[in-house]
Coordinates of C-alpha atoms in Angstrom, one line a residue:
M24 CA 83.5 80.4 131.8
T25 CA 80.8 78.2 132.7
D26 CA 80.3 74.7 134.2
Q27 CA 77.8 72.4 131.8
G28 CA 77.4 68.6 131.5
K29 CA 77.0 65.9 134.3
N30 CA 80.9 66.1 134.9
S31 CA 80.7 69.9 135.1
E32 CA 83.1 70.1 132.6
R33 CA 84.8 73.2 131.8
W34 CA 84.0 75.2 128.7
Y35 CA 85.8 78.6 127.8
H36 CA 84.9 81.1 125.3
K37 CA 87.8 83.1 123.9
G38 CA 86.0 85.3 120.7
P39 CA 84.6 82.8 118.5
V40 CA 86.7 79.8 120.1
L41 CA 85.1 77.8 122.1
M42 CA 87.6 75.3 124.5
R43 CA 86.8 72.6 127.0
G44 CA 88.8 70.6 129.3
R45 CA 92.1 70.7 128.6
Q46 CA 92.0 73.1 126.0
V47 CA 90.8 75.6 128.8
P48 CA 94.0 78.4 129.6
K49 CA 95.1 78.6 133.0
S50 CA 95.2 82.3 132.8
T51 CA 93.1 84.8 131.0
T52 CA 93.9 87.3 128.1
D53 CA 93.8 90.4 130.4
Q54 CA 96.1 88.5 133.1
R55 CA 98.8 87.6 130.7
L56 CA 98.4 91.0 128.5
L57 CA 98.9 93.1 132.1
D58 CA 101.6 90.7 133.6
D59 CA 105.0 91.8 132.9
K60 CA 106.5 88.7 134.4
G61 CA 105.7 86.9 130.9
H62 CA 107.3 85.8 128.4
A63 CA 107.4 86.6 124.7
D64 CA 105.9 83.1 123.4
W65 CA 102.9 85.1 122.2
L66 CA 104.7 86.0 119.2
H67 CA 105.5 82.5 118.3
T68 CA 101.9 81.1 118.5
D69 CA 99.5 80.0 115.2
P70 CA 97.3 82.7 115.5
W71 CA 99.8 85.6 115.6
R72 CA 101.5 83.9 112.4
V73 CA 98.1 84.4 110.8
L74 CA 98.8 88.1 111.0
R75 CA 102.4 87.6 109.8
I76 CA 101.2 85.3 106.7
Q77 CA 98.7 88.0 105.8
A78 CA 101.4 90.8 106.2
E79 CA 103.3 88.6 103.4
F80 CA 100.4 88.5 101.3
V81 CA 100.1 92.4 101.6
E82 CA 103.5 93.4 101.3
G83 CA 103.9 91.3 97.9
F84 CA 100.4 92.0 96.2
G85 CA 101.3 95.9 97.0
A86 CA 105.0 95.3 95.5
L87 CA 104.2 93.5 92.6
A88 CA 100.6 95.0 91.7
E89 CA 101.6 97.2 88.9
L90 CA 104.8 95.0 87.7
G91 CA 103.4 94.4 84.3
P92 CA 104.0 91.6 82.1
A93 CA 106.8 89.5 83.8
V94 CA 108.1 86.1 83.3
S95 CA 109.7 83.8 86.1
I96 CA 113.2 82.0 85.9
F97 CA 114.1 79.1 88.1
G98 CA 117.8 77.5 88.4
S99 CA 120.2 76.0 90.9
A100 CA 121.3 78.8 93.3
R101 CA 124.5 76.7 93.0
T102 CA 125.6 77.4 89.4
P103 CA 129.2 78.6 89.5
T104 CA 129.4 82.1 88.0
D105 CA 132.0 80.7 85.8
S106 CA 129.9 78.2 84.2
P107 CA 128.5 78.0 80.7
R108 CA 124.8 77.7 82.6
Y109 CA 125.5 80.9 84.5
A110 CA 126.1 82.7 81.0
D111 CA 123.0 81.0 79.6
G112 CA 120.8 82.7 82.5
V113 CA 122.3 86.1 81.8
E114 CA 121.2 85.5 78.2
L115 CA 118.2 84.5 79.1
G116 CA 117.3 87.3 81.4
R117 CA 118.4 89.6 78.5
L118 CA 116.0 88.0 76.3
V119 CA 113.1 87.9 78.4
A120 CA 113.9 91.7 79.2
E121 CA 114.1 92.8 75.8
A122 CA 111.1 90.8 75.0
G123 CA 109.0 93.1 76.9
Y124 CA 108.6 91.3 80.5
A125 CA 110.1 92.0 83.7
V126 CA 112.3 89.0 85.2
I127 CA 111.3 87.2 88.6
T128 CA 113.8 84.9 90.1
G129 CA 114.1 84.0 93.6
G130 CA 116.4 86.7 94.3
G131 CA 119.5 83.9 95.2
P132 CA 122.7 83.2 93.9
G133 CA 123.7 81.2 90.8
A134 CA 121.3 81.1 87.9
M135 CA 118.9 83.6 89.8
E136 CA 121.6 85.8 89.7
A137 CA 122.4 85.1 86.7
A138 CA 118.6 85.9 85.3
N139 CA 118.6 89.1 87.2
R140 CA 121.8 90.1 86.1
G141 CA 120.7 89.8 82.3
A142 CA 117.6 91.5 82.7
R143 CA 118.9 94.5 84.3
E144 CA 121.9 94.8 82.3
A145 CA 119.4 94.9 79.1
G146 CA 117.1 97.7 81.1
G147 CA 114.7 95.9 82.2
T148 CA 112.9 95.0 85.5
S149 CA 114.5 92.6 87.9
V150 CA 112.7 91.1 90.7
G151 CA 113.8 88.7 93.3
L152 CA 111.4 87.5 95.6
G153 CA 113.7 85.9 98.6
I154 CA 113.0 83.1 101.3
E155 CA 114.4 82.9 104.4
L156 CA 116.9 79.8 104.6
P157 CA 119.7 78.8 107.0
F158 CA 122.1 78.2 103.7
E159 CA 121.3 81.3 101.8
A160 CA 121.4 84.6 102.7
G161 CA 120.1 88.0 101.1
L162 CA 119.1 88.6 97.7
N163 CA 121.7 89.2 94.8
P164 CA 122.9 92.5 93.9
Y165 CA 121.0 92.9 90.5
C166 CA 117.9 92.8 92.0
D167 CA 116.0 96.1 91.3
L168 CA 112.8 94.9 93.3
G169 CA 113.3 92.7 96.2
I170 CA 110.8 90.8 98.6
N171 CA 111.8 88.6 101.7
F172 CA 109.4 86.1 102.7
R173 CA 109.1 83.7 105.8
Y174 CA 106.8 81.5 104.2
F175 CA 107.0 79.5 100.8
F176 CA 103.1 79.2 99.8
A177 CA 103.3 82.9 100.0
R178 CA 106.2 83.0 97.9
K179 CA 105.0 80.7 95.7
T180 CA 101.4 82.4 94.8
M181 CA 103.6 85.4 94.1
F182 CA 105.3 83.6 91.6
V183 CA 102.6 82.1 89.5
K184 CA 100.3 85.1 90.3
Y185 CA 102.5 87.8 88.6
S186 CA 104.0 85.6 85.9
E187 CA 102.9 84.5 82.5
G188 CA 105.4 81.7 82.6
F189 CA 108.2 79.8 83.7
L190 CA 111.6 79.3 82.0
V191 CA 113.6 76.7 84.1
L192 CA 117.3 76.5 83.7
P193 CA 119.0 73.3 85.2
G194 CA 118.4 73.1 89.0
G195 CA 117.4 70.9 92.1
F196 CA 115.0 70.4 94.5
G197 CA 113.8 74.0 94.6
T198 CA 113.7 74.1 91.2
L199 CA 111.5 71.0 90.8
D200 CA 108.8 71.8 93.2
E201 CA 108.5 75.2 91.1
V202 CA 107.9 73.1 88.4
F203 CA 105.6 70.1 89.4
E204 CA 103.8 72.7 91.4
A205 CA 103.1 74.9 88.0
V206 CA 102.2 71.8 86.5
T207 CA 99.8 70.7 89.1
L208 CA 98.1 74.0 88.9
A209 CA 97.7 73.8 85.4
Q210 CA 96.5 70.0 85.0
T211 CA 93.5 71.0 87.8
G212 CA 92.7 74.2 85.8
K213 CA 93.3 76.7 88.7
V214 CA 95.6 78.3 85.7
T215 CA 95.3 78.2 82.3
G216 CA 97.6 79.0 79.3
F217 CA 100.5 78.7 81.4
P218 CA 103.9 77.9 79.8
I219 CA 106.1 76.1 81.3
V220 CA 109.6 75.7 79.5
L221 CA 112.7 73.3 80.5
I222 CA 115.8 74.7 79.2
G223 CA 118.4 71.9 78.7
T224 CA 117.3 68.8 76.9
E225 CA 120.2 66.9 77.8
Y226 CA 119.7 67.6 81.5
W227 CA 115.8 66.9 81.8
A228 CA 116.2 64.1 79.6
G229 CA 116.0 61.6 82.9
L230 CA 113.0 63.4 84.3
L231 CA 110.9 63.5 81.1
N232 CA 111.7 59.7 80.3
W233 CA 110.5 58.6 83.7
L234 CA 107.4 60.5 83.6
R235 CA 106.5 58.4 80.1
D236 CA 108.0 54.9 80.8
S237 CA 106.9 54.9 84.9
V238 CA 104.3 57.7 85.7
L239 CA 102.3 57.8 82.3
E240 CA 102.8 53.9 81.6
G241 CA 101.5 53.2 85.0
G242 CA 98.3 55.7 84.3
M243 CA 98.8 57.7 87.1
I244 CA 99.1 61.0 84.5
S245 CA 98.0 61.5 80.9
A246 CA 100.0 62.2 77.9
D247 CA 98.6 65.9 77.9
D248 CA 100.3 66.5 81.2
I249 CA 103.7 65.8 79.8
D250 CA 102.8 68.1 77.0
R251 CA 102.6 71.0 79.4
L252 CA 106.3 71.0 79.7
Y253 CA 108.0 72.5 76.6
V254 CA 111.8 71.2 76.3
T255 CA 114.5 73.0 74.3
D256 CA 118.2 74.0 74.3
D257 CA 117.5 77.4 72.3
L258 CA 117.1 80.0 74.6
V259 CA 115.6 82.4 71.9
D260 CA 113.2 79.5 71.1
A261 CA 112.3 79.1 75.2
V262 CA 111.3 82.9 75.4
E263 CA 109.5 82.7 71.7
H264 CA 107.4 79.8 73.6
V265 CA 106.1 81.9 76.4
K266 CA 105.0 84.7 73.5
R267 CA 103.5 82.6 72.0
E268 CA 101.0 81.0 75.0
S269 CA 100.5 84.4 76.2
A270 CA 99.5 85.9 72.8
R271 CA 97.6 82.9 72.5
V272 CA 96.0 83.3 76.1
R273 CA 95.8 86.8 76.0
P274 CA 95.2 89.0 72.8
E275 CA 97.9 91.7 73.8
T276 CA 101.3 91.0 74.2
P277 CA 104.2 92.9 75.6
K278 CA 105.4 95.5 73.4
Q279 CA 109.4 95.6 72.8
P280 CA 111.3 98.2 74.4
E281 CA 111.8 101.6 72.3

């Protein structure tokens, strides 16, 4: 620690970090390390969180690196198991698996569980990328490979990095968040040839009308941005659209299971 400046303001170097004035700590790192009367608050500081964030990326990359072609399926965690939408999720998971893709979901209940179930029952690879939330606990029982994340941004990276497209069943804020993030990445050129399919024309009609009548008319987006969202009621058509777009960008498409 040294004195510098007219007012002898205190400066403190902590590795590459320079601190001054009120930022100067009242104790040294060694003192805090050796003081057995200290608390475990250091576990919750931002520098320590960086290591946790790094660990989540390492674990995610390591677990999914050899997954092969995959498609992410999104939808509401609140979808009842006895509803037609749950049945659609099961069928969609089956169709994706039979097309040669692994199925990735958020690993939760409802539509996510349905898609994982369909993929697993069809003999495909069923993946769940969970997130710690106060109102949802654990991964659904149909995940063959599951990862739980603390941080949304690490989890979102895995969805985009390891998916060749998104299939989106009716859902709420979490589902909308994934849709608009994917559209933004495509719009800004961060990802290319990334199909996004909204399943359920009636459910998504209000959103699309608003995008056309308010957002597009207001000059906030272009018509091409809306065209990135492919809407259908046909589950087979939804999967075929992903296959077509994948083939357009990548010469080799997944082979049918033998």
